[in-house]
Every structure is written in structure tokens, then in C-alpha cells.
Coordinates of C-alpha atoms in Angstrom, one line a residue:
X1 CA 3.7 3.8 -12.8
X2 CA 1.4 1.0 -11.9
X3 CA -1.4 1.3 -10.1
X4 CA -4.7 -0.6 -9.4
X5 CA -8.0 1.5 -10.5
X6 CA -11.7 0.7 -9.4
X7 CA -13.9 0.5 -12.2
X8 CA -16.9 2.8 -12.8
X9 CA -19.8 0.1 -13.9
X10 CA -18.6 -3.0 -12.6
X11 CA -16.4 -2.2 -9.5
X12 CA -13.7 -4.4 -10.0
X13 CA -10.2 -3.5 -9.7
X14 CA -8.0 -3.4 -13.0
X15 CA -3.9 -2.3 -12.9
X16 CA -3.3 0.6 -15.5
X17 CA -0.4 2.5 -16.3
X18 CA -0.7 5.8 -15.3
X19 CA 0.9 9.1 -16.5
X20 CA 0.4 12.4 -15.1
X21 CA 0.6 15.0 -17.5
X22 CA -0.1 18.8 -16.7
X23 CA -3.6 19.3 -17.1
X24 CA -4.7 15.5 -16.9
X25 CA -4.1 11.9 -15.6
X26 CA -3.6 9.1 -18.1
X27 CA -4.3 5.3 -18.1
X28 CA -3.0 2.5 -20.2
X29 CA -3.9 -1.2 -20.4
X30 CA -1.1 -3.8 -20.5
X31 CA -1.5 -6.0 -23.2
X32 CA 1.2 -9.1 -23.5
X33 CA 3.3 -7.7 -21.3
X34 CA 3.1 -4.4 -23.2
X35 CA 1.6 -1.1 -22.5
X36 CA -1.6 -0.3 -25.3
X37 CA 0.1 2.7 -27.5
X38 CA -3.7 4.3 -26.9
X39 CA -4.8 5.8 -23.4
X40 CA -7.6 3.4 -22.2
X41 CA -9.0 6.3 -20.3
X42 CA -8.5 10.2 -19.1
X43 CA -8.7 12.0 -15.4
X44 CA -9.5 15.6 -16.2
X45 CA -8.0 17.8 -13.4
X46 CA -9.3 20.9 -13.8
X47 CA -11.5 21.3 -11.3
X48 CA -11.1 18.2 -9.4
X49 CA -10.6 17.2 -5.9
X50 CA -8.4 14.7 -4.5
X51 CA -9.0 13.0 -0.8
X52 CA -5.8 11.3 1.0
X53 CA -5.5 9.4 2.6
X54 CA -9.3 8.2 1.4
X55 CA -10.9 6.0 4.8
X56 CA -13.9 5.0 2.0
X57 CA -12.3 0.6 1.8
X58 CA -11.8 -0.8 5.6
X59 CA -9.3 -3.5 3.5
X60 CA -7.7 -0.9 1.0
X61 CA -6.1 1.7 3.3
X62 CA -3.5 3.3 0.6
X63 CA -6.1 4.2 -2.0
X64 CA -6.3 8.3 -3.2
X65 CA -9.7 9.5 -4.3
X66 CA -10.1 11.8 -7.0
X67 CA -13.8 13.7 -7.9
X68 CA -13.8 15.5 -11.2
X69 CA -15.7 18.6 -11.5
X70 CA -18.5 16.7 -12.9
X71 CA -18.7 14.7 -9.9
X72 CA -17.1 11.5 -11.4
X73 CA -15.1 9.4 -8.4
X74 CA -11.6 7.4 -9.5
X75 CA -10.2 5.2 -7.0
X76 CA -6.6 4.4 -7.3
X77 CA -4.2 2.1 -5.0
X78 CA -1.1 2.8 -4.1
X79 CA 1.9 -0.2 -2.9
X80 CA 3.2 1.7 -0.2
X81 CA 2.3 5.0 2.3
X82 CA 5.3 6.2 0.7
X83 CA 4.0 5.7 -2.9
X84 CA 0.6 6.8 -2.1
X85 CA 2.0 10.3 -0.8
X86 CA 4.4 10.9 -3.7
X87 CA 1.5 10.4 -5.9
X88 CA -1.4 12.2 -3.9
X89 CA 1.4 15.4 -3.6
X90 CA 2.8 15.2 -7.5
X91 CA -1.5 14.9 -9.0
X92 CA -1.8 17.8 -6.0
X93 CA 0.4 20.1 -7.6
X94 CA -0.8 19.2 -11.0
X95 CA -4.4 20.8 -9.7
X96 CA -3.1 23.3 -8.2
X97 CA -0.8 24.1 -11.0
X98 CA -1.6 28.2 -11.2
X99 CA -1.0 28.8 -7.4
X100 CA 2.3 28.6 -6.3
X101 CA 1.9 29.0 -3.1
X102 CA -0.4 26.2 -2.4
X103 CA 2.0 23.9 -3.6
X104 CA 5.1 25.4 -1.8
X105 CA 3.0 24.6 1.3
X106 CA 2.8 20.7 0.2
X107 CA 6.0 20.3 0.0
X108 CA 6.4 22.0 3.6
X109 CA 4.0 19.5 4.9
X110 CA 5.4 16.5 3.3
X111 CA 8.8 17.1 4.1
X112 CA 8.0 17.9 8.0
X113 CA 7.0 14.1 8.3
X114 CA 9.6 11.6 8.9
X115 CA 8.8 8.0 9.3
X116 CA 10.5 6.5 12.4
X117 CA 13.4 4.2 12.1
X118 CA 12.8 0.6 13.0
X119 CA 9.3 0.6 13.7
X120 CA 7.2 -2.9 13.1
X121 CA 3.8 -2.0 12.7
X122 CA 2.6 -5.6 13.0
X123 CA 4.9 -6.7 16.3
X124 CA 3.4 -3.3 17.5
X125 CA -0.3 -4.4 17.2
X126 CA 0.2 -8.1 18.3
X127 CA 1.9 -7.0 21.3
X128 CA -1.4 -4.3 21.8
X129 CA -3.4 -7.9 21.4
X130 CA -1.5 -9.4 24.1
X131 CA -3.5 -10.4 26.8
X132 CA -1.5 -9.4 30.1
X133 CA 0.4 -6.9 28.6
X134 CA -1.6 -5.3 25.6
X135 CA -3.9 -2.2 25.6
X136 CA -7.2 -2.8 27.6
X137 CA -10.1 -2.9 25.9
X138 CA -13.4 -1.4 27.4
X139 CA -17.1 -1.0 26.3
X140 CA -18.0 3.1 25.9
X141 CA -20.8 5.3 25.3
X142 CA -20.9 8.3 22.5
X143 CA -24.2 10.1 21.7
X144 CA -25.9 7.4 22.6
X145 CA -24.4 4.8 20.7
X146 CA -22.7 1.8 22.2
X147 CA -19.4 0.3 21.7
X148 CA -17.9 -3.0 22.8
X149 CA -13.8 -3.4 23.0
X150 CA -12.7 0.1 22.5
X151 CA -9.9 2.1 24.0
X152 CA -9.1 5.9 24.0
X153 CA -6.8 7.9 21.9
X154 CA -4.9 9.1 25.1
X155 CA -4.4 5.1 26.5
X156 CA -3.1 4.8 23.6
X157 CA -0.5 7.6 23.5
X158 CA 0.0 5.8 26.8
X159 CA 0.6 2.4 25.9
X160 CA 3.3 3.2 22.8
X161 CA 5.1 5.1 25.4
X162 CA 5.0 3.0 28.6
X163 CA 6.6 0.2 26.2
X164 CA 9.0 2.0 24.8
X165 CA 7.2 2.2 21.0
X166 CA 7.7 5.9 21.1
X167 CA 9.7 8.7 23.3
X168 CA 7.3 11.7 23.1
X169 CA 3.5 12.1 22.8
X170 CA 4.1 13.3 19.8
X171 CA 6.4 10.5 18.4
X172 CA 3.2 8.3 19.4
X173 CA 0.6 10.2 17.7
X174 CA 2.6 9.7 14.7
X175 CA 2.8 6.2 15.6
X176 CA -1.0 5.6 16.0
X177 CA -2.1 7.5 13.1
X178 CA 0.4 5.1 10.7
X179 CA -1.3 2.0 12.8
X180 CA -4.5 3.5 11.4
X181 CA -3.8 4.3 8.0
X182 CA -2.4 0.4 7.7
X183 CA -5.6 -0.8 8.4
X184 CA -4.7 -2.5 12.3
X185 CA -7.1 0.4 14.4
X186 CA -9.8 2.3 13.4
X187 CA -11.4 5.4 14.5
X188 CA -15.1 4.7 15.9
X189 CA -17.7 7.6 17.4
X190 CA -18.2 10.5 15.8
X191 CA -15.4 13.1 17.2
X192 CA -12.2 10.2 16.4
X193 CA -13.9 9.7 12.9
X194 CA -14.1 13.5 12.4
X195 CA -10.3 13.6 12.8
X196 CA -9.5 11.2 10.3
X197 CA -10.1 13.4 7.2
X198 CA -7.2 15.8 7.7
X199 CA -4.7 15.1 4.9
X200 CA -1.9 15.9 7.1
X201 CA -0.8 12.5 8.8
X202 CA -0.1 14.2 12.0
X203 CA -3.8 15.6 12.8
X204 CA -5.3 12.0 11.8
X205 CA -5.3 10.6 15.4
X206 CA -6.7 12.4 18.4
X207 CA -4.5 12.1 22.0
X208 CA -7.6 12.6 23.8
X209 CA -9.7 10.9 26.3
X210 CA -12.9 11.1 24.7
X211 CA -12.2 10.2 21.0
X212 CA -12.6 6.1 20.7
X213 CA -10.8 3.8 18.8
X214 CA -10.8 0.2 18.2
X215 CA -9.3 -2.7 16.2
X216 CA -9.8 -3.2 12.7
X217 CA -11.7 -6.1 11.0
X218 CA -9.3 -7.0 9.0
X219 CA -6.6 -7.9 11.7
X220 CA -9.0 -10.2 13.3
X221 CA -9.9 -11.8 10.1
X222 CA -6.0 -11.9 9.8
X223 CA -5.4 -14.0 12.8
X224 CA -8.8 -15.9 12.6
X225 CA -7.2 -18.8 10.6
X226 CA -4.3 -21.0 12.1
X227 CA -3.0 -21.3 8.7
X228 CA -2.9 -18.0 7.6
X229 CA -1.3 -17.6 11.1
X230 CA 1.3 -19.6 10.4
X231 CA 2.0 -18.4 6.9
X232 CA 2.6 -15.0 8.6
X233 CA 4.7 -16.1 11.3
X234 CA 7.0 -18.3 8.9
X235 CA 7.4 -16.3 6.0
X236 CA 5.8 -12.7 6.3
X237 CA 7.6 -11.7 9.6
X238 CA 10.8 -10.6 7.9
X239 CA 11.6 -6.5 7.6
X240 CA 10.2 -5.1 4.2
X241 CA 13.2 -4.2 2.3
X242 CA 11.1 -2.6 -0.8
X243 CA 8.1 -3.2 -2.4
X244 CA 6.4 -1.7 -6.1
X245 CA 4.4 -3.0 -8.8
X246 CA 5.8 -5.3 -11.1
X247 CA 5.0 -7.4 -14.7
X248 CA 5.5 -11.1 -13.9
X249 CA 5.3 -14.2 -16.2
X250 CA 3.2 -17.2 -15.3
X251 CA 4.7 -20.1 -15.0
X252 CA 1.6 -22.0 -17.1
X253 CA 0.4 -19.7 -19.5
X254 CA 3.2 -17.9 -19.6
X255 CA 1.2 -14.6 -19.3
X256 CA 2.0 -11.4 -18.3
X257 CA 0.2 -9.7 -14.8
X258 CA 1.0 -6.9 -12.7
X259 CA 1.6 -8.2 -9.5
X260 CA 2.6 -6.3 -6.1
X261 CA 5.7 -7.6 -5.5
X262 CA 7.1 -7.5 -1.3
X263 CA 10.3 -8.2 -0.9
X264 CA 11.7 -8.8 2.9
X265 CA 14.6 -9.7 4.8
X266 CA 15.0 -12.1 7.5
X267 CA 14.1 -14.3 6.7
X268 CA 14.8 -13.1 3.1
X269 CA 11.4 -14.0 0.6
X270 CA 10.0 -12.5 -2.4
X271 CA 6.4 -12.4 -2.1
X272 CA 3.6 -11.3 -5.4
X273 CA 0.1 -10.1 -4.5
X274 CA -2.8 -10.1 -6.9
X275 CA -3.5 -6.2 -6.5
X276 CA -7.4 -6.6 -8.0
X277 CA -8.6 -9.3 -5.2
X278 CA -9.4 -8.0 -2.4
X279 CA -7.9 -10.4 0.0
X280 CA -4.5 -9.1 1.2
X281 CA -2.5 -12.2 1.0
X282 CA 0.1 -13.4 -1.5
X283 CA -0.6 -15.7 -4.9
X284 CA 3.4 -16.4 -4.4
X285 CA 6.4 -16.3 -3.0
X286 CA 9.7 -17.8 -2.6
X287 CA 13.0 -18.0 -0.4
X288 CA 15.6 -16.0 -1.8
X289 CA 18.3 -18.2 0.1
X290 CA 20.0 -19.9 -2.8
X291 CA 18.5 -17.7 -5.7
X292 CA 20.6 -15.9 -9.0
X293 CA 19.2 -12.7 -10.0
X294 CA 20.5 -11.2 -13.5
X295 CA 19.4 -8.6 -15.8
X296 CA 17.6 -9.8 -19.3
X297 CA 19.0 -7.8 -22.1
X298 CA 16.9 -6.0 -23.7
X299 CA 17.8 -6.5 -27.3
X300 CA 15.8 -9.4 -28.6
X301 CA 13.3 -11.4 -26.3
X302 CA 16.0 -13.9 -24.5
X303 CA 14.8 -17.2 -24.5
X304 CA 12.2 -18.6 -22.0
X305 CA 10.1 -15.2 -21.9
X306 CA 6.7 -15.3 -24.1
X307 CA 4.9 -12.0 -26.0
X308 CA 5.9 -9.0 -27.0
X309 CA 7.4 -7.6 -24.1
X310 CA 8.9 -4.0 -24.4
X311 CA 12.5 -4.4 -22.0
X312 CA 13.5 -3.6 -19.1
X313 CA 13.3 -7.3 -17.9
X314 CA 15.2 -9.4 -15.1
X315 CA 15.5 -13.3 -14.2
X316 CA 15.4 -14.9 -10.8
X317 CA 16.5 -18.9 -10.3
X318 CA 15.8 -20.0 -7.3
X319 CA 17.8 -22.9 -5.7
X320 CA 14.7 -25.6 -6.8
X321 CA 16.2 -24.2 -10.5
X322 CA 12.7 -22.6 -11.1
X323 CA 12.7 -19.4 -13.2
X324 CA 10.8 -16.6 -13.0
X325 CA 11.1 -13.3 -15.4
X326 CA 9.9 -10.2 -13.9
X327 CA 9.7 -6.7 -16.3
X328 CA 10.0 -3.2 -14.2
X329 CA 8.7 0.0 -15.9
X330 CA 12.3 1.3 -16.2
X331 CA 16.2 0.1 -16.4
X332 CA 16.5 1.9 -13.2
X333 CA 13.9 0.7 -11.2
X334 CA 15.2 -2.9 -12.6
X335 CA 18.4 -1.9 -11.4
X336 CA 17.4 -1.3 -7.9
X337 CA 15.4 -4.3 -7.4
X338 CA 18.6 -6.6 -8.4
X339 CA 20.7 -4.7 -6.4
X340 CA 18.1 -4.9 -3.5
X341 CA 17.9 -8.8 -4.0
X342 CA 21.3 -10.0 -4.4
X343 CA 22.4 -9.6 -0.7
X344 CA 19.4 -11.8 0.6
X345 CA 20.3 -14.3 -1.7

């Protein structure tokens, strides 16, 4: 699948194609709307060690680290926390391929966690904002360091409970420790930060009255704008039905870019991000009220679609009668975007 990879000289961000093999992680470049028949590059995993969920990019919180055993770092991104285990727990077992055992216990691990149902990460943290009713922010002291705005783990076990966010301590550690992986809190002092690099999502977040917390840079950037604001509020507030990487042609040069496509329901819009910049907002969108969405055969390149493009492709209208052709890596996973667009449109 897709997924955005740092680069080693210049450390830009560039979306391969990977493929996991046994004994080694392969990368592709996408050329015209068509994967290179020749790996642009190799992960070696004998010997290497992978860190998940990797804490290392304050605005890149689904990224997996990977050190070879000659102490080269690869930084890839996944779309969702979903994604990013699924990988980090398949390129796991590929390491780990000779010992059973460790793997078994993976899967144990993994399929422990369920996400909660009906759980809006960002109504969560803007209600935590609110001023009369949010969590209370307070200056604290650790090892002689000084921090302004902070709160305790165990206020905030406190606060998802007292308003009804979770039922159990438990339920709310969860809870906090997703808020933190997304990038809305963030560990601070050195006992919270500690905690964060356990793999296993439920020993991430400490319910403890000495371990700080406080919120992330990136929300407050977030809301720092009235325009941005607004964007959110309008568009962005609707449930995330699914999201993935997908090839998209440009309206102008009729290109071909992997973009990180977000699709959400009331109200219903189909968002693209530019997965290389680091700015987590989208390059486009549209409403889906109004919009056809149709499968491209894939005999022949139908008309309107530019380059050499290898299938698998799909054709939204929207109600403004503009078109836009979108390629997934496989006829199922362009099966199961249609069939998760057409009843928002």
C-alpha cells in the first residue's frame, strides 16, 4: 500500500508503494499514475527494530520507525491508527519471523484493544478547551523544571468520566492515550514522557497524580486562525466514514498524485490531503450531496483520464458537473470506496 516515507539526505516526505516481503520491505515510485516495475529502494529486516507508535514528529502522530541493524532510520506514515497498527504488527511479524511465540503474543495484544464506539476525538478536546466546563489548567513543578497550563493524568481520568466520555478508569485511559497519539495532549515531565514509549496503547497514559500533561501545539495552531476555524466547523465536523491513500488526477495538468483521501458523513464531503507537506489541512474537497460515483473499466484508458494508468480506476461528478478520476491499488478497495460513497451522495 501507500505510504509517505521521510527521505534520508534531504528530509522531505515522498509517497512510495510499499511491499512487505518476508525478509525485507519494498518501495516503488509512482510514475504517471503507474508504479516503477523496479524497487526505488530496500528495508532490510534482519536485525532491525521497529518503534510504534514513534512520539519523534509533534505534527506526524501515526508515523512507525524502523532502525536497521546498521543503524539506518526509515520513517513511514500511516492514514489511520488502524493502518498504522496493521502495518507496525504485519513488518513485526516479518522480524520476528523465527519465533513463534513472540508473534502469537502480538496478535494477543492487538486483538485485546477495541476502539470505543462513537467517540469524537475533536468534540472531546474542544469541550476540554471550554472555559467553564473544560479541564483546568495549572502551572506545576517537576525536577526543577517549570510548566505553565498543565493538568494531571488522574484529572484527567477524572474529567472523561464526570462527563460521561468514558464509564470506567480504564475506558478513560484508553481514551486519553488515543487523544495523545492524535496529536491533541501531550505528555510533558519526565515520568508522563517515560510512559509514552510502551508499544501497547493501553500503558501509554499514566492515571496518576504526578505525571503531567498538556495540550499539543498543533491544536492551538489549529484554532489560532478564524478561517481555518471556520473551515473545520463547516466542513470537517462530519463523522469519518473511511479514509486511505489514493491516486488522483489533477484537474490542470492532469497528473497523477497520491493524496490522502478523508471521507465523512454529515455533513457528507470528500476531502484530499497532500501527505508530503506538513500542514495537516486539505488541498481539496467537495460536497458529496448531488455527486455520481461509477467504476472506470479497466480495459482501455476511458476517456478524460491522462497517462498510462494501470486500472483499478473510479469517476466522481459532482453536482457543479466537475469530474474527478481517482485509481485505488486494487478492484476491491475501489469497490469499497464506491460502495462507502454512494449513500452520502
Amino acid at each position: 500500500g501507500f505510504l509517505p516515507l521521510q527521505g534520508h539526505i534531504v528530509h522531505n516526505w515522498k509517497v512510495r508503494w510499499f511491499v512487505l516481503l518476508q525478509d525485507k520491505l519494498l518501495y516503488y515510485k509512482l510514475e504517471g499514475g503507474k508504479k516503477e516495475p523496479s524497487p526505488k529502494g530496500r528495508i532490510l529486516l534482519d536485525g532491525c527494530t521497529i518503534t510504534c507508535p514513534c512520539l519523534e514528529y509533534e505534527n506526524r502522530p501515526l508515523l512507525i520507525k524502523l532502525r536497521t541493524k546498521t543503524n539506518t532510520d526509515y520513517f513511514l506514515e500511516c492514514c489511520s491508527r488502524e493502518e498504522r497498527d496493521s502495518w507496525a504488527l504485519d513488518i513485526t511479524g516479518a522480524i520476528h519471523a523465527g519465533h513463534p511465540v513472540q508473534v502469537q503474543e502480538l496478535h494477543r495484544k492487538k486483538n485485546s484493544f477495541k476502539l470505543l464506539a462513537n467517540i469524537s476525538l475533536h468534540q472531546i478536546v474542544d469541550k476540554m478547551h471550554d472555559s467553564s466546563s473544560g479541564i483546568k489548567l495549572t502551572p506545576n513543578m517537576e525536577q526543577g523544571n517549570r510548566y505553565k497550563e498543565t493538568f494531571t493524568g488522574s484529572a484527567v481520568v477524572d474529567w472523561l468520566i464526570s462527563n460521561s466520555f468514558a464509564v470506567s478508569r480504564f475506558e478513560a485511559v484508553t481514551l486519553a492515550s488515543m487523544l495523545m497519539e492524535e496529536n491533541f495532549i501531550k505528555a510533558v515531565g519526565a515520568r508522563s514522557i517515560e510512559a509514552t514509549r510502551y508499544s501497547d496503547l493501553s500503558e501509554q497514559f499514566l492515571d496518576d497524580s504526578t505525571a503531567l500533561y498538556m495540550f499539543a501545539e498543533s491544536y492551538k495552531k489549529k484554532i489560532s486562525s478564524k478561517e481555518d476555524l471556520q473551515f473545520n466547523i463547516s466542513e470537517l465536523s462530519g463523522t469519518i466514514v473511511k479514509q486511505g491513500y489514493l491516486v488522483k488526477q489533477g484537474h490542470k495538468r492532469k497528473n497523477w498524485k497520491v493524496r490522502r483521501f478523508v471521507l465523512r458523513a454529515d455533513p457528507a464531503f470528500l476531502h484530499y490531503y497532500d501527505p508530503t507537506k506538513e500542514e495537516n489541512r486539505p488541498v481539496g474537497g467537495f460536497s458529496l450531496r448531488g455527486c455520481l460515483v461509477s467504476a472506470l473499466e479497466d480495459n482501455g484508458v476511458p476517456t478524460g483520464v491522462k497517462g498510462n494508468v494501470q486500472g483499478n480506476l473510479f469517476k466522481i461528478i459532482t453536482k457543479n458537473d466537475i469530474h474527478y478520476y481517482i485509481q485505488a491499488s486494487c478492484k476491491a478497495e475501489r469497490a469499497q470506496w464506491i460502495e462507502a460513497i454512494k449513500p452520502l451522495t
